[in-house]
Coordinates of C-alpha atoms in Angstrom, one line a residue:
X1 CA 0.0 0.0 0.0
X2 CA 2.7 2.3 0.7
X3 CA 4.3 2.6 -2.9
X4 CA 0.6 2.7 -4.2
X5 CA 0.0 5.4 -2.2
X6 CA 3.3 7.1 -3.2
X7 CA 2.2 6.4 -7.1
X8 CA -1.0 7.9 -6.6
X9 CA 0.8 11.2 -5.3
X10 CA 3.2 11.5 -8.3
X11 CA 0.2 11.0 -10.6
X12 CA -1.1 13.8 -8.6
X13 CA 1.5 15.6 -8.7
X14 CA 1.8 15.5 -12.4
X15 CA -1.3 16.9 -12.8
X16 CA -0.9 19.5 -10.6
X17 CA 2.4 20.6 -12.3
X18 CA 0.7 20.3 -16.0
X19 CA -1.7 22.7 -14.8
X20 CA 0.7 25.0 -13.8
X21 CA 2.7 24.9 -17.1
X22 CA -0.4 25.1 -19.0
X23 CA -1.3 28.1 -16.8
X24 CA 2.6 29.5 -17.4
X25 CA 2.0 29.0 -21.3
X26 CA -0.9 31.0 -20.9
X27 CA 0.5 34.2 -19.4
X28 CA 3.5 34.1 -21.2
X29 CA 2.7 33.2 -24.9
X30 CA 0.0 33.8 -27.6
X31 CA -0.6 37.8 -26.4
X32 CA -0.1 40.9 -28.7
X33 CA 2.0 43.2 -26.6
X34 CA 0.4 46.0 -28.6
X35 CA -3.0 44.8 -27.6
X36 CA -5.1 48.5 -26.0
X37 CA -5.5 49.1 -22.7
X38 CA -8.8 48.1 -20.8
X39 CA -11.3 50.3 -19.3
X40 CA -10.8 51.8 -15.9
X41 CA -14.4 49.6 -15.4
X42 CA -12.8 46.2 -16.2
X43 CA -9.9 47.0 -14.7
X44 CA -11.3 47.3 -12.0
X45 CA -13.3 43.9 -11.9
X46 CA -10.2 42.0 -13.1
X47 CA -8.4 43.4 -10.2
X48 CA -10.6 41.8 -7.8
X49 CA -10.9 38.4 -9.6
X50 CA -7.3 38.2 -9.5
X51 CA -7.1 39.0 -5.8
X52 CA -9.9 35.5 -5.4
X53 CA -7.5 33.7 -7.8
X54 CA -4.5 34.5 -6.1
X55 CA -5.2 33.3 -2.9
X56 CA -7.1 30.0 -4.9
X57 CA -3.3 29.5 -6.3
X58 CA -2.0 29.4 -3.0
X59 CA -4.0 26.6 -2.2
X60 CA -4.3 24.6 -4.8
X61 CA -1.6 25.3 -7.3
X62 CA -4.4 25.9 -10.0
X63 CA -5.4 28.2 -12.3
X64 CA -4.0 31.8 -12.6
X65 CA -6.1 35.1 -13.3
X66 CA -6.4 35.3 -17.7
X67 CA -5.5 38.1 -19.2
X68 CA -2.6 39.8 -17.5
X69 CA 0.2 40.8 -19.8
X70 CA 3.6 40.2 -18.8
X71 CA 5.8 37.5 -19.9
X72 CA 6.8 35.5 -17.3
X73 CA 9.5 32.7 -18.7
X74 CA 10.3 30.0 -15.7
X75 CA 13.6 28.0 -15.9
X76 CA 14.2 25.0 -14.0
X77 CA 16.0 21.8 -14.1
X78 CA 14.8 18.1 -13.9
X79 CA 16.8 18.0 -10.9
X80 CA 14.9 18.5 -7.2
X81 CA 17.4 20.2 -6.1
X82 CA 18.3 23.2 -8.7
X83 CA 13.9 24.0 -8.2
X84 CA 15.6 26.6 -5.1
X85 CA 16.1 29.1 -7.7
X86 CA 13.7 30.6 -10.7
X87 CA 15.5 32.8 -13.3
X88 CA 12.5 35.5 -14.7
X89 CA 12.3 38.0 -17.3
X90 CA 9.4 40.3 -16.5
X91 CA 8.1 43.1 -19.2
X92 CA 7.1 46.1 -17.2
X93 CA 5.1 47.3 -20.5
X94 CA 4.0 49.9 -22.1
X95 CA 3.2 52.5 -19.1
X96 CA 7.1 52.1 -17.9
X97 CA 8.7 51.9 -21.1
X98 CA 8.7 49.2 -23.7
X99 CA 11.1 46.7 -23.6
X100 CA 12.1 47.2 -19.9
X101 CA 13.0 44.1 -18.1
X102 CA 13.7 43.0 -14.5
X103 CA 15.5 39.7 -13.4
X104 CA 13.8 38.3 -9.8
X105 CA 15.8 35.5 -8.2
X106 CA 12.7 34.3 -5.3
X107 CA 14.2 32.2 -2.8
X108 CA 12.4 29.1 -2.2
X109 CA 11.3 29.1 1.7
X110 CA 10.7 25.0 2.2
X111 CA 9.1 22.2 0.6
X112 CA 8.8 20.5 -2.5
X113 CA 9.4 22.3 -5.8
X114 CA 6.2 22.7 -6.8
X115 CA 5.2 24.6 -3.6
X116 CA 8.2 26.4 -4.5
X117 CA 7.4 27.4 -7.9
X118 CA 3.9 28.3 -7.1
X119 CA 5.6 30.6 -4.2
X120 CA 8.1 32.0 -6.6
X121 CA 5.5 32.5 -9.2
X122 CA 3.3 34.4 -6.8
X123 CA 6.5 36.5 -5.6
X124 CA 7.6 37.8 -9.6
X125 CA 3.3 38.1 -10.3
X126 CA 3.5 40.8 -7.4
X127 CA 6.6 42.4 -8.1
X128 CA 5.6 42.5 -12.1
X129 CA 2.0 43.8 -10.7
X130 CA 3.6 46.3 -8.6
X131 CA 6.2 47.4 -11.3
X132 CA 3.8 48.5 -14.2
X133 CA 1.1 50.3 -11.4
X134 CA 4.3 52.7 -10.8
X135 CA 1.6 54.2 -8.2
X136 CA -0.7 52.6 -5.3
X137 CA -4.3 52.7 -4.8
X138 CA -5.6 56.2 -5.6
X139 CA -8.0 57.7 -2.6
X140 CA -9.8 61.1 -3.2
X141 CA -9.6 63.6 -0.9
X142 CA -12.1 66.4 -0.1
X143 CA -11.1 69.0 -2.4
X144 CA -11.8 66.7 -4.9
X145 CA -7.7 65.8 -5.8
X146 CA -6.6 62.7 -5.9
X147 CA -3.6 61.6 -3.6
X148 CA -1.2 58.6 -4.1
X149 CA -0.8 56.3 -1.1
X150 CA 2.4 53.7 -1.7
X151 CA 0.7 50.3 -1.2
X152 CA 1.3 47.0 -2.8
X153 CA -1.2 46.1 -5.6
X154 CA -2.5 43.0 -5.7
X155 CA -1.5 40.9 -9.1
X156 CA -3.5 41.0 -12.1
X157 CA -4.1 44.8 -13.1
X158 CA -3.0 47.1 -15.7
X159 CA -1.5 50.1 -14.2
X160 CA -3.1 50.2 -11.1
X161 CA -3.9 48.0 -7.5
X162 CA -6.7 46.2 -7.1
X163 CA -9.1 47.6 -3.7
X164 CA -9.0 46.0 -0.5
X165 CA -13.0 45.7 0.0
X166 CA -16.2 46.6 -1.9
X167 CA -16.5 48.7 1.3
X168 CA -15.8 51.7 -1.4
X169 CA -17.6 54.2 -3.9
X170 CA -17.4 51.3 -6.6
X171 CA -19.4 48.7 -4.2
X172 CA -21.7 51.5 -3.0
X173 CA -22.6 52.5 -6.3
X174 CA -23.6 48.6 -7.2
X175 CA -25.4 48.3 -4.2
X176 CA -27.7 51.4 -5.1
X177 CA -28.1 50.6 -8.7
X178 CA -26.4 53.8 -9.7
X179 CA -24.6 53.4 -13.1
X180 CA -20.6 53.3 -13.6
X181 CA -18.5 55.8 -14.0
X182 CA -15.2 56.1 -15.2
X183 CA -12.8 58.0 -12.5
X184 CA -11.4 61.2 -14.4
X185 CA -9.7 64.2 -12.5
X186 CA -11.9 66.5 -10.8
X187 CA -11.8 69.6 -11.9
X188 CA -9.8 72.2 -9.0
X189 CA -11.7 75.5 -10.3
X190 CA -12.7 77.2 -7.0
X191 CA -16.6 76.8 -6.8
X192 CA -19.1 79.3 -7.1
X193 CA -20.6 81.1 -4.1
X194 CA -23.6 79.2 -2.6
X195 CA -25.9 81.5 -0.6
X196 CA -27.3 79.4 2.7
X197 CA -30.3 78.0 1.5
X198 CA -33.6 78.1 4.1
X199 CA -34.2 75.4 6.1
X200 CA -37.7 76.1 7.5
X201 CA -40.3 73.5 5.6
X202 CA -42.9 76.0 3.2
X203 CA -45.9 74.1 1.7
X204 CA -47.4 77.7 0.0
X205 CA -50.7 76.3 -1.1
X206 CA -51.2 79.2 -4.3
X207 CA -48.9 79.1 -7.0
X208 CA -47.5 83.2 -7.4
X209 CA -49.0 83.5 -10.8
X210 CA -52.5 82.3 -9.6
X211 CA -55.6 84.6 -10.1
X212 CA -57.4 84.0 -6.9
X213 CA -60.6 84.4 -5.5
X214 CA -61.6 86.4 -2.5
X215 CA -61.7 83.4 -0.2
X216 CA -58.4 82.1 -1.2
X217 CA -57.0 85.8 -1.1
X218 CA -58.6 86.1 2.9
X219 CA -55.9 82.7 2.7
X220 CA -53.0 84.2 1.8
X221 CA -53.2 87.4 3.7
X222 CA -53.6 85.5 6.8
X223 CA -50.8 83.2 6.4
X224 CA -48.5 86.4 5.5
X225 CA -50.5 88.0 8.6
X226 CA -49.3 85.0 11.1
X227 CA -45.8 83.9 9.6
X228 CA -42.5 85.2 10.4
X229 CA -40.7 83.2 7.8
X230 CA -39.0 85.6 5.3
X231 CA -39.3 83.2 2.6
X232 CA -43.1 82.5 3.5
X233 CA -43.4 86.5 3.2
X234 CA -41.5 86.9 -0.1
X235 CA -44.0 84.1 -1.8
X236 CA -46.8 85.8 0.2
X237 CA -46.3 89.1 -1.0
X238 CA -45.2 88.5 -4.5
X239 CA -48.5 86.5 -5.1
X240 CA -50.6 89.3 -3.7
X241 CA -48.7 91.5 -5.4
X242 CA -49.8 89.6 -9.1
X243 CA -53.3 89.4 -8.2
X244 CA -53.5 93.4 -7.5
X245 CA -52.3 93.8 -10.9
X246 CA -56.3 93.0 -11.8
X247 CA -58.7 95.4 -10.7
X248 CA -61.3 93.0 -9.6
X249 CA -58.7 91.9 -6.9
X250 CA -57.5 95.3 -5.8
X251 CA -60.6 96.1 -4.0
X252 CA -61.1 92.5 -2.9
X253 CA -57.5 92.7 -0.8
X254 CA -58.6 96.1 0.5
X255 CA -62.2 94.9 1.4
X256 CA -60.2 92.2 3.4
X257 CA -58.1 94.2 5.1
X258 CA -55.2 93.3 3.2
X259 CA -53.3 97.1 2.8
X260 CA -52.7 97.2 6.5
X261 CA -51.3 93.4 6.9
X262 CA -49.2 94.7 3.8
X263 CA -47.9 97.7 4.5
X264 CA -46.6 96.4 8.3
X265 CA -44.1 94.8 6.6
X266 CA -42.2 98.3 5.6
X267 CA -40.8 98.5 9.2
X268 CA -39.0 95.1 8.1
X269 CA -34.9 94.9 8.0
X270 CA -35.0 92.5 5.3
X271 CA -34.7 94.5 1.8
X272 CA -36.3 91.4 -0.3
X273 CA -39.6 91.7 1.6
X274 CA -39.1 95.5 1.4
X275 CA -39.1 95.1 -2.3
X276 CA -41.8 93.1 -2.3
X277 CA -43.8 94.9 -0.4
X278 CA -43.4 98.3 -2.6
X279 CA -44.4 96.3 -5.5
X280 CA -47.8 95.3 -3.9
X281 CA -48.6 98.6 -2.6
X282 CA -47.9 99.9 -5.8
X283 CA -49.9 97.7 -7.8
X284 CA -52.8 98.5 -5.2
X285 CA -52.1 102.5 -5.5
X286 CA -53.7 102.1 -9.1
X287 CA -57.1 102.4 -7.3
X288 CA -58.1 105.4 -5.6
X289 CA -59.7 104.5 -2.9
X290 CA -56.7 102.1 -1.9
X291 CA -54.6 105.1 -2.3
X292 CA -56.6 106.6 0.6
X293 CA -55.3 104.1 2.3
X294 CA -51.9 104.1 1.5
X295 CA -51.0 107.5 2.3
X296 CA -51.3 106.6 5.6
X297 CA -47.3 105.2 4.7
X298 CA -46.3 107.3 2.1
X299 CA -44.1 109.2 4.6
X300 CA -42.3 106.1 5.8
X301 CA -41.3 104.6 2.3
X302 CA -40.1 108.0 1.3
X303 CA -37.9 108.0 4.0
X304 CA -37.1 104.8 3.4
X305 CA -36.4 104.8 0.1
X306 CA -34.3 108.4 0.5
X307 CA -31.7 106.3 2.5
X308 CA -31.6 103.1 1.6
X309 CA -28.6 101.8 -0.4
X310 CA -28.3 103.8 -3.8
X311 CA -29.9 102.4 -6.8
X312 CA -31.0 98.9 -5.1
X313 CA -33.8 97.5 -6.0
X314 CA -35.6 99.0 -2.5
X315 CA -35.1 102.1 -3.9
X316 CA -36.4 102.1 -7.8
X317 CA -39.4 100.2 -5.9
X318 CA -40.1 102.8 -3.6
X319 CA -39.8 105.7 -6.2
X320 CA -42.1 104.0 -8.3
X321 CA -44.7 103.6 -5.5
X322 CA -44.2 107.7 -4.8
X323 CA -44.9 108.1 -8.7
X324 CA -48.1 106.4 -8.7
X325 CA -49.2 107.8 -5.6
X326 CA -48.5 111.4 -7.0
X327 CA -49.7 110.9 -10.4
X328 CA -52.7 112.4 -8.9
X329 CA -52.9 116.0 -6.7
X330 CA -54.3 114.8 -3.2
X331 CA -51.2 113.7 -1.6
X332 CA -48.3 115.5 -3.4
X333 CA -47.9 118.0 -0.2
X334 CA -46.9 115.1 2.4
X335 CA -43.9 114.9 -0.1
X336 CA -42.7 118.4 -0.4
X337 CA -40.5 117.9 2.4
X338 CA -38.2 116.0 0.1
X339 CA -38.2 117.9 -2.1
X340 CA -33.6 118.4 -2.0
X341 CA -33.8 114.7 -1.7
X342 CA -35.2 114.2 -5.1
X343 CA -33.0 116.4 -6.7
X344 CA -29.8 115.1 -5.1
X345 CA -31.0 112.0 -6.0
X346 CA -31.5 113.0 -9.4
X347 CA -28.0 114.3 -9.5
X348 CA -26.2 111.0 -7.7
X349 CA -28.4 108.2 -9.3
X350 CA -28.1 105.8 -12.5
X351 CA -29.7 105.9 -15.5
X352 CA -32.7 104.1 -14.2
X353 CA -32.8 105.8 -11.0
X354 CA -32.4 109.3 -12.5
X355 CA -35.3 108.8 -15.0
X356 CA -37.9 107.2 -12.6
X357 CA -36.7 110.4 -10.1
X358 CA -37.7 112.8 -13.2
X359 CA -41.1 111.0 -13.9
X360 CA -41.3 111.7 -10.0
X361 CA -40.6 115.4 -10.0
X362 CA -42.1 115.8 -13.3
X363 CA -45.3 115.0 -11.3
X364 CA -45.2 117.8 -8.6
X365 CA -44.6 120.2 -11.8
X366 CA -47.9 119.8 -13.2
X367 CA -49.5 120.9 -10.3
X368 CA -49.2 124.8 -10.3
X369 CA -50.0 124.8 -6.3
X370 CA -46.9 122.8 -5.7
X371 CA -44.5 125.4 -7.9
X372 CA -42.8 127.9 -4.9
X373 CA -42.2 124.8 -3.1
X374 CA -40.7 123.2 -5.5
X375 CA -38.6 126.0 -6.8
X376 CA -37.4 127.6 -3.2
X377 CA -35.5 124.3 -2.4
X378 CA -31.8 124.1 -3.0
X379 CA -30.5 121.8 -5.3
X380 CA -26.9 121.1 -6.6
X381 CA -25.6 122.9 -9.6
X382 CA -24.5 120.2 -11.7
X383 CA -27.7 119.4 -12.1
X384 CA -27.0 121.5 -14.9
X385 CA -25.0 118.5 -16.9
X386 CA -28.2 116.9 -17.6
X387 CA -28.5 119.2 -20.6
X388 CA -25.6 117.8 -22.1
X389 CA -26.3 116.0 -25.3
X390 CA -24.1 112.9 -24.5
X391 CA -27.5 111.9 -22.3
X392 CA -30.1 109.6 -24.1
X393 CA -33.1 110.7 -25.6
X394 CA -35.3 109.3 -22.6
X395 CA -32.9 111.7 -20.0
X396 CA -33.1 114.2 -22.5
X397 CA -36.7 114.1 -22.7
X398 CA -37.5 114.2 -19.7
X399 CA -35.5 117.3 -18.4
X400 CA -36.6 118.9 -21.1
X401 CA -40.2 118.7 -19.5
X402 CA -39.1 119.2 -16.5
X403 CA -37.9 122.3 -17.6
X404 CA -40.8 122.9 -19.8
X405 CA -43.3 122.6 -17.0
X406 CA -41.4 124.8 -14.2
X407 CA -41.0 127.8 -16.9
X408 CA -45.2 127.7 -17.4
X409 CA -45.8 128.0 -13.8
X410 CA -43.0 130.4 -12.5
X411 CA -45.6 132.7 -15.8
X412 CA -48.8 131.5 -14.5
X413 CA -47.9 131.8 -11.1
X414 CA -46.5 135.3 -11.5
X415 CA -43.6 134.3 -9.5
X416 CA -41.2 136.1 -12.4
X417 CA -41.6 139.5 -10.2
X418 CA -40.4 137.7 -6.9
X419 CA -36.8 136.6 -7.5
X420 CA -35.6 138.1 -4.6
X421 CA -36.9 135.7 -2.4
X422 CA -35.4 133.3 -3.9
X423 CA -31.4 132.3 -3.0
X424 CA -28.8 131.9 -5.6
X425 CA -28.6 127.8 -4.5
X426 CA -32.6 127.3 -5.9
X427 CA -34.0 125.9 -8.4
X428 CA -35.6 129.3 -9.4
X429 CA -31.7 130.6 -9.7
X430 CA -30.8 128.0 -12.1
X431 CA -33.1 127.5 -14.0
X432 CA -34.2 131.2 -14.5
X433 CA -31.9 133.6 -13.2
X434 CA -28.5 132.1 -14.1
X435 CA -29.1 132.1 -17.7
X436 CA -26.9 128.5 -18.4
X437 CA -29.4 126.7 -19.0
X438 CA -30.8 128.7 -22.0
X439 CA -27.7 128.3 -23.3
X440 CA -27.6 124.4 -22.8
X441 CA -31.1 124.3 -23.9
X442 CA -30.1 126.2 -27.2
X443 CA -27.3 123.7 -27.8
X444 CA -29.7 121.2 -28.0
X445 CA -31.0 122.2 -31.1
X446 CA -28.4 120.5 -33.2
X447 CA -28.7 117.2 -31.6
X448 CA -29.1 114.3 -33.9
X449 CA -32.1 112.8 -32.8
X450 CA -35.2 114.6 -34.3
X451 CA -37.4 113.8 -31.3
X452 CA -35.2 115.8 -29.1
X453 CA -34.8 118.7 -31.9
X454 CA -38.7 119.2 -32.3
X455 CA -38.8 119.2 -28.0
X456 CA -36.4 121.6 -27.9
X457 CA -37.9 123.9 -30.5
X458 CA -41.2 123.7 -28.5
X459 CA -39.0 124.9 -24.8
X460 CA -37.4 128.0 -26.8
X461 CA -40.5 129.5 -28.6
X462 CA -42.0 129.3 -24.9
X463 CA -38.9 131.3 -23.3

């Protein structure tokens, strides 16, 4: 029994040693070293089948991982005892240079000389592995780079080691059903700003471009009335604010009580809802009788809107409220204290805000009662460059009526024979007195757009 036994482990031994050549022949011959690269995807999954195979080998002296290119030539002798030593030529590849070529001598630590070709075999597949990575495992950081961390890959990838676990982004990503992705670079461009974003839960139940009904308007006005969300406010008021664009609505919101629940909402620090709440107001002011109960406030948003932060968005809503409510002559006087304000502003604004402060003042001018007021107060002397023709036709336009209006009432009023009251730092001075702006008035005549030539004919035949 004992030499049957010891037959029946040659035999087995035979087998296990034709398996391993046939394995050899397989990673060594029959492969186009110009064959392309894989994907980073099957890379990835050949990595990890090569870990299982590699620790299979150990075992069992089997099969190797397919498909790994490197040629891997093993020379030993019949004898037991030159199976100690493995001569190997190992082609890094293409990543570390073609035709680059290590010699590995693995030491055989014990046993027969198949364990000790299997060892050595597993030693060079390593070292080969480790050789064409020419970098570990890759880990991303939080600014989105990738760092190197020196690790040794497991056998069986192209250019790169294999993961420890599907504990990562790869295994998470199968586990959620999300698709693959290839890993590029992240781009390092500094983000954009990201404003905090509101945490408080809103459920508005209107959308802001609804028309509603009376009931659903009583809705809205008592969520805005109870809330102290700013966000809840801002939809609030910008939905009102649509709906009083229709006439049928504007007295419905002031039959509810909605102008007062509004108009608290002036005193706030935030200048969104500020804005928001000029625009609804002056949507409203289109009706008369909610003007009546506007002017309750009109002193407060002019203050307001006199200094708040120059040309903001407050402020061109604020002036247009003041336009709308003195398009008419009822309230005008609870303004005339502001009177220098306007024109300063007129002088220090934009574009925008220096037209919508004209159609403002160009209000108080048609109203013949408001006209010593108006030209008593002091107001700066370059006020003057607005005659220039380098200004638009709108700018243009617009002083030119300005001026147009204050001429006709300074004659109708019979103010003309007063001057003296008047100081050299007014309105009356400049205008009249000083005689520049004739003069700028008559340059004006040559300007190239004929709008502005047929206005300015009109001011001169009037002078």
């Amino acid at each position: 029994m004992g030499r049957t036994r010891e037959a029946g482990c040659v035999a087995a031994g035979m087998v296990i040693g034709a398996g391993a050549c046939y394995c050899v022949y397989r990673l060594t011959w029959g492969k186009d070293e110009n064959e392309k690269l894989w994907d980073d995807e099957e890379e990835e999954e050949e990595e990890e089948e090569v870990e299982e195979s590699c620790s299979d080998k150990l075992e069992t002296g089997g099969k190797t991982e397919k498909g790994v290119k490197a040629n891997v030539g093993v020379e030993a002798g019949d004898k037991p005892q030159d199976d100690s030593k493995a001569k190997v030529d190992v082609d890094v590849g293409p990543e570390n240079g073609p035709g680059v070529k290590k010699e590995a001598h693995p030491e055989s630590q014990g046993g027969g000389g198949l364990e000790a070709k299997a060892k050595a075999l597993f030693k060079i597949l390593k070292e080969q592995a480790s050789a064409k990575a020419g970098r570990g495992i890759r880990v991303g950081n939080i600014s989105g780079r990738r760092t190197l961390t020196s690790s040794l890959p497991c056998p069986g990838g192209r250019g790169g080691g294999c993961h420890p676990g599907r504990s990562g982004s790869r295994a998470k990503n199968r586990a959620s059903g999300k698709p693959k992705k290839k890993n590029r670079t992240k781009s390092t461009k500094t983000p954009a700003t990201v404003w905090p974003v509101r945490r408080t839960k809103f459920s508005f139940p209107y959308k802001i471009d609804d028309i509603l009904s009376a009931p659903d308007l009583q809705k809205v006005l008592n969520i805005l009335e109870r809330t102290n969300d700013p966000f809840t406010q801002e939809v609030a008021l910008v939905t009102l604010g649509n709906n009083a664009a229709y006439s049928f609505n504007q007295n419905a919101i002031r039959e509810l009580g909605g102008v007062p629940i509004i108009a608290k909402l002036i005193k706030t620090r935030d200048p969104i809802i500020r804005e928001k709440t000029y625009n609804a107001l002056n949507n409203l002011s289109v009706n008369s009788e909610n003007q009546g109960k506007i002017k309750t406030y009109i002193s407060q948003v002019c203050d307001d809107t006199m200094i708040c932060r120059l040309d903001s968005a407050v402020q061109m809503a604020g002036l247009r409220l003041l336009t709308n409510m003195t398009v008419t002559n009822h309230y005008q006087h609870l303004l005339s204290y502001s009177f220098p304000d306007f024109f300063a502003l007129l002088f220090l604004g934009n574009h925008f805000t220096k037209i919508q402060t004209m159609k403002l003042i160009i209000n108080f001018t048609e109203n013949p009662a408001m006209t010593r007021e108006l030209v008593s107060c002091k107001v700066p002397s370059e006020l003057i460059s607005l005659f220039n023709k380098e200004w638009d036709r709108e700018i243009l336009l617009n002083i030119l009526t300005l001026f147009e209006n204050i001429n006709d009432n300074i004659k109708s009023e019979g103010l003309a024979s007063s001057r003296k009251e008047f100081s050299r730092s007014s309105l009356f001075f400049l205008f009249k007195e000083s005689g520049v702006c004739v003069k700028k008035i008559r340059a004006l005549a040559s300007h190239k757009d004929l709008v502005v030539k047929v206005k300015v004919l009109k001011v001169l035949t009037k002078l």
